Amino acid sequence: MITVTVRFFAGHRDIVGKATAQYTLAEGATLGQLWEQLVAEYPRLAGYTGRLLFAVNQQFGQPTTVLADGDEVAFIPPVSGG
Amino acid sequence: MVEPFVITTEPLDPAPLVAAVQTPDDGAVVTFSGVVRNHFGGRPTAFLVYEAYTEMAVPVLRQIADEARARWPIGKVCVHHRVGKLEIGETAVLVVVAAPHRDAAFAAAAYIMDRIKEIAPIWKQEHWADGAAEWRE
């Protein structure tokens, strides 16, 4: 098993009610699988599916990116800087 | 010493950034200031709150500047973005680009701003004059 830290921002943090959370996952788990798990836990996140950017350890990732123990994951809701 | 890529809660001032990017090779310095306005979509705004994933946003701003440098012959670039509560008229972002010639500086500044709005992990929460609030997404 691996443990990752998930950071929540903006609208996601409002839905989840916290800024960070730890998740224990099976070896080989991907970003996309973790997102599906979060949507199951917090159904209001479902509206963001397909409108996300994915990040692992502050680098952009893909739904297929395989997670490793200690990773910091962020699911980035639509950005609106500037 | 001005850091080129910064996320800060402090008010933004373009003058030190202009001085930081300019070299004797540059005939053009373009400064874009993104300023908080009092309306969006016809609805009055009271103020904005910006939030960033700072540890990622800083390297993403650097990546965006590198993308611009690969497309146009430009010199130094500074991008500073403010976070926290911003009142109407305050500056949310500064993009400052130096280049030997103005065409490249204008094009790169516009490109950098467009890319910030596409991929930089920074979020804006609109606080409407009627008291409601929502993330712009």
Tab-separated table of C-alpha atoms in Angstrom:
chain	number	residue	atom	x	y	z
A	1	MET	CA	0.000	0.000	0.000
A	2	ILE	CA	1.035	3.604	-0.547
A	3	THR	CA	-0.003	6.812	1.202
A	4	VAL	CA	-0.420	10.086	-0.670
A	5	THR	CA	-1.389	13.584	0.419
A	6	VAL	CA	-4.122	15.343	-1.556
A	7	ARG	CA	-4.310	19.154	-1.618
A	8	PHE	CA	-7.715	20.764	-2.233
A	9	PHE	CA	-8.101	24.281	-3.621
A	10	ALA	CA	-10.855	26.790	-4.314
A	11	GLY	CA	-14.200	25.139	-5.148
A	12	HIS	CA	-12.854	21.685	-4.296
A	13	ARG	CA	-11.852	22.766	-0.799
A	14	ASP	CA	-15.321	24.232	-0.270
A	15	ILE	CA	-16.899	20.874	-1.209
A	16	VAL	CA	-14.484	18.671	0.723
A	17	GLY	CA	-14.297	20.975	3.729
A	18	LYS	CA	-10.549	20.670	4.207
A	19	ALA	CA	-7.347	21.758	2.504
A	20	THR	CA	-5.468	18.460	2.694
A	21	ALA	CA	-6.216	14.782	3.258
A	22	GLN	CA	-4.217	11.556	3.277
A	23	TYR	CA	-5.285	8.529	1.266
A	24	THR	CA	-3.939	4.994	1.450
A	25	LEU	CA	-4.081	3.311	-1.955
A	26	ALA	CA	-3.100	0.050	-3.604
A	27	GLU	CA	0.284	-0.161	-5.307
A	28	GLY	CA	-0.044	0.957	-8.920
A	29	ALA	CA	-2.992	3.282	-8.236
A	30	THR	CA	-3.323	6.083	-10.762
A	31	LEU	CA	-4.369	9.717	-10.527
A	32	GLY	CA	-7.555	8.914	-12.414
A	33	GLN	CA	-8.464	6.140	-9.974
A	34	LEU	CA	-7.890	8.421	-6.989
A	35	TRP	CA	-10.130	11.059	-8.569
A	36	GLU	CA	-12.892	8.443	-9.027
A	37	GLN	CA	-12.515	7.504	-5.365
A	38	LEU	CA	-12.857	11.155	-4.341
A	39	VAL	CA	-15.948	11.608	-6.505
A	40	ALA	CA	-17.499	8.563	-4.820
A	41	GLU	CA	-16.720	10.077	-1.428
A	42	TYR	CA	-17.795	13.621	-2.378
A	43	PRO	CA	-20.412	13.352	-5.175
A	44	ARG	CA	-20.473	17.136	-5.675
A	45	LEU	CA	-16.965	16.833	-7.168
A	46	ALA	CA	-18.456	14.937	-10.132
A	47	GLY	CA	-19.174	18.157	-12.020
A	48	TYR	CA	-15.430	18.778	-12.280
A	49	THR	CA	-14.692	15.505	-14.092
A	50	GLY	CA	-13.239	16.400	-17.496
A	51	ARG	CA	-12.518	19.991	-16.419
A	52	LEU	CA	-9.496	19.251	-14.216
A	53	LEU	CA	-5.775	19.586	-14.423
A	54	PHE	CA	-3.838	16.896	-12.558
A	55	ALA	CA	-0.622	17.407	-10.605
A	56	VAL	CA	1.789	15.154	-8.728
A	57	ASN	CA	4.570	16.736	-6.692
A	58	GLN	CA	3.865	20.149	-8.261
A	59	GLN	CA	4.204	18.811	-11.831
A	60	PHE	CA	1.366	18.333	-14.286
A	61	GLY	CA	0.271	14.720	-14.618
A	62	GLN	CA	-2.277	12.639	-16.498
A	63	PRO	CA	-5.135	10.408	-15.328
A	64	THR	CA	-2.856	7.472	-16.160
A	65	THR	CA	0.019	8.731	-13.978
A	66	VAL	CA	0.933	6.040	-11.427
A	67	LEU	CA	1.243	7.277	-7.847
A	68	ALA	CA	4.077	6.505	-5.440
A	69	ASP	CA	4.301	6.502	-1.663
A	70	GLY	CA	4.648	10.038	-0.277
A	71	ASP	CA	3.374	11.823	-3.390
A	72	GLU	CA	1.602	15.155	-3.077
A	73	VAL	CA	-1.421	15.119	-5.386
A	74	ALA	CA	-3.512	18.072	-6.501
A	75	PHE	CA	-6.670	18.010	-8.578
A	76	ILE	CA	-6.752	21.494	-10.028
A	77	PRO	CA	-10.211	22.964	-10.618
A	78	PRO	CA	-10.580	25.362	-13.574
A	79	VAL	CA	-8.036	28.111	-13.019
A	80	SER	CA	-8.903	31.811	-13.107
A	81	GLY	CA	-5.753	33.786	-12.399
A	82	GLY	CA	-5.015	37.184	-13.853
B	1	MET	CA	17.035	41.936	-6.041
B	2	VAL	CA	13.646	41.249	-7.679
B	3	GLU	CA	12.622	37.605	-7.947
B	4	PRO	CA	11.256	36.996	-11.475
B	5	PHE	CA	8.296	34.745	-10.554
B	6	VAL	CA	6.412	35.528	-7.373
B	7	ILE	CA	3.095	34.814	-5.654
B	8	THR	CA	2.572	37.368	-2.894
B	9	THR	CA	-0.012	38.840	-0.550
B	10	GLU	CA	1.717	42.235	-0.812
B	11	PRO	CA	0.535	45.053	-3.129
B	12	LEU	CA	2.207	44.990	-6.566
B	13	ASP	CA	4.349	47.824	-7.946
B	14	PRO	CA	5.523	47.635	-11.579
B	15	ALA	CA	8.499	50.000	-11.226
B	16	PRO	CA	10.990	47.536	-9.658
B	17	LEU	CA	10.004	44.865	-12.197
B	18	VAL	CA	10.566	47.208	-15.140
B	19	ALA	CA	13.987	48.059	-13.740
B	20	ALA	CA	14.773	44.376	-13.166
B	21	VAL	CA	14.063	43.185	-16.719
B	22	GLN	CA	15.686	45.978	-18.676
B	23	THR	CA	19.180	45.512	-20.129
B	24	PRO	CA	21.137	47.631	-22.631
B	25	ASP	CA	20.104	45.150	-25.371
B	26	ASP	CA	16.402	45.955	-24.933
B	27	GLY	CA	14.569	48.623	-26.855
B	28	ALA	CA	11.165	47.593	-25.496
B	29	VAL	CA	9.687	46.851	-22.089
B	30	VAL	CA	5.993	45.918	-22.049
B	31	THR	CA	4.117	45.951	-18.746
B	32	PHE	CA	0.682	44.351	-18.450
B	33	SER	CA	-1.253	45.066	-15.262
B	34	GLY	CA	-4.327	43.002	-14.496
B	35	VAL	CA	-6.555	45.164	-12.300
B	36	VAL	CA	-9.637	44.308	-10.245
B	37	ARG	CA	-12.724	45.804	-11.892
B	38	ASN	CA	-16.100	46.546	-10.360
B	39	HIS	CA	-18.244	44.261	-12.499
B	40	PHE	CA	-18.331	40.897	-14.248
B	41	GLY	CA	-21.024	39.829	-16.702
B	42	GLY	CA	-23.045	42.926	-15.856
B	43	ARG	CA	-23.124	42.105	-12.122
B	44	PRO	CA	-21.493	44.495	-9.613
B	45	THR	CA	-18.420	43.143	-7.797
B	46	ALA	CA	-17.479	44.209	-4.260
B	47	PHE	CA	-14.003	42.650	-4.119
B	48	LEU	CA	-12.036	39.554	-5.198
B	49	VAL	CA	-10.161	36.881	-3.275
B	50	TYR	CA	-7.307	35.115	-5.074
B	51	GLU	CA	-5.776	31.827	-4.017
B	52	ALA	CA	-2.780	29.954	-5.443
B	53	TYR	CA	-1.083	26.584	-5.162
B	54	THR	CA	2.076	28.592	-4.645
B	55	GLU	CA	4.608	25.756	-4.669
B	56	MET	CA	3.365	24.782	-8.135
B	57	ALA	CA	2.338	28.196	-9.471
B	58	VAL	CA	5.857	29.637	-9.258
B	59	PRO	CA	7.442	26.923	-11.453
B	60	VAL	CA	4.455	27.073	-13.833
B	61	LEU	CA	4.994	30.825	-14.289
B	62	ARG	CA	8.648	30.072	-15.068
B	63	GLN	CA	7.579	27.379	-17.567
B	64	ILE	CA	5.205	29.823	-19.294
B	65	ALA	CA	7.986	32.407	-19.613
B	66	ASP	CA	10.224	29.707	-21.126
B	67	GLU	CA	7.464	28.861	-23.634
B	68	ALA	CA	7.324	32.539	-24.645
B	69	ARG	CA	11.096	32.685	-24.951
B	70	ALA	CA	11.000	29.694	-27.316
B	71	ARG	CA	8.550	31.572	-29.576
B	72	TRP	CA	9.869	35.139	-29.626
B	73	PRO	CA	13.278	36.783	-29.234
B	74	ILE	CA	12.758	38.287	-25.800
B	75	GLY	CA	14.979	39.077	-22.848
B	76	LYS	CA	14.078	38.967	-19.173
B	77	VAL	CA	10.548	38.332	-17.912
B	78	CYS	CA	8.947	39.034	-14.529
B	79	VAL	CA	5.520	37.741	-13.496
B	80	HIS	CA	4.158	38.635	-10.069
B	81	HIS	CA	0.660	37.533	-8.992
B	82	ARG	CA	-1.066	38.697	-5.856
B	83	VAL	CA	-3.244	36.504	-3.632
B	84	GLY	CA	-5.630	37.258	-0.774
B	85	LYS	CA	-8.357	39.895	-0.706
B	86	LEU	CA	-8.092	42.566	-3.424
B	87	GLU	CA	-10.214	45.688	-3.614
B	88	ILE	CA	-11.510	47.299	-6.816
B	89	GLY	CA	-8.647	49.040	-8.625
B	90	GLU	CA	-5.877	46.975	-7.047
B	91	THR	CA	-3.412	45.120	-9.262
B	92	ALA	CA	-3.786	41.322	-9.299
B	93	VAL	CA	-1.011	40.467	-11.763
B	94	LEU	CA	1.986	42.086	-13.427
B	95	VAL	CA	3.595	40.648	-16.563
B	96	VAL	CA	6.726	42.549	-17.580
B	97	VAL	CA	8.688	41.548	-20.691
B	98	ALA	CA	11.841	43.094	-22.120
B	99	ALA	CA	12.973	42.538	-25.707
B	100	PRO	CA	15.207	44.163	-28.297
B	101	HIS	CA	12.102	45.107	-30.329
B	102	ARG	CA	8.506	45.892	-29.372
B	103	ASP	CA	6.686	43.337	-31.536
B	104	ALA	CA	8.201	40.437	-29.625
B	105	ALA	CA	7.626	42.104	-26.248
B	106	PHE	CA	3.931	42.767	-26.975
B	107	ALA	CA	3.349	39.270	-28.359
B	108	ALA	CA	5.143	37.537	-25.499
B	109	ALA	CA	3.314	39.535	-22.829
B	110	ALA	CA	-0.056	38.652	-24.372
B	111	TYR	CA	0.923	34.993	-24.688
B	112	ILE	CA	2.122	34.796	-21.084
B	113	MET	CA	-1.128	36.311	-19.823
B	114	ASP	CA	-3.225	33.891	-21.911
B	115	ARG	CA	-1.276	30.897	-20.609
B	116	ILE	CA	-1.596	32.059	-16.981
B	117	LYS	CA	-5.354	31.970	-17.471
B	118	GLU	CA	-5.105	28.463	-18.976
B	119	ILE	CA	-2.768	26.549	-16.674
B	120	ALA	CA	-1.397	28.516	-13.692
B	121	PRO	CA	-2.898	27.040	-10.493
B	122	ILE	CA	-4.420	30.318	-9.331
B	123	TRP	CA	-8.111	30.871	-8.535
B	124	LYS	CA	-10.341	33.910	-8.248
B	125	GLN	CA	-13.369	34.129	-5.982
B	126	GLU	CA	-15.852	36.790	-6.981
B	127	HIS	CA	-17.532	38.521	-4.045
B	128	TRP	CA	-20.603	40.216	-5.464
B	129	ALA	CA	-21.974	43.520	-4.248
B	130	ASP	CA	-25.102	41.700	-3.030
B	131	GLY	CA	-22.995	39.622	-0.619
B	132	ALA	CA	-22.891	36.327	-2.549
B	133	ALA	CA	-19.535	34.733	-3.426
B	134	GLU	CA	-18.436	32.137	-5.990
B	135	TRP	CA	-15.245	30.757	-7.490
B	136	ARG	CA	-14.808	31.738	-11.131
B	137	GLU	CA	-14.686	28.409	-12.920
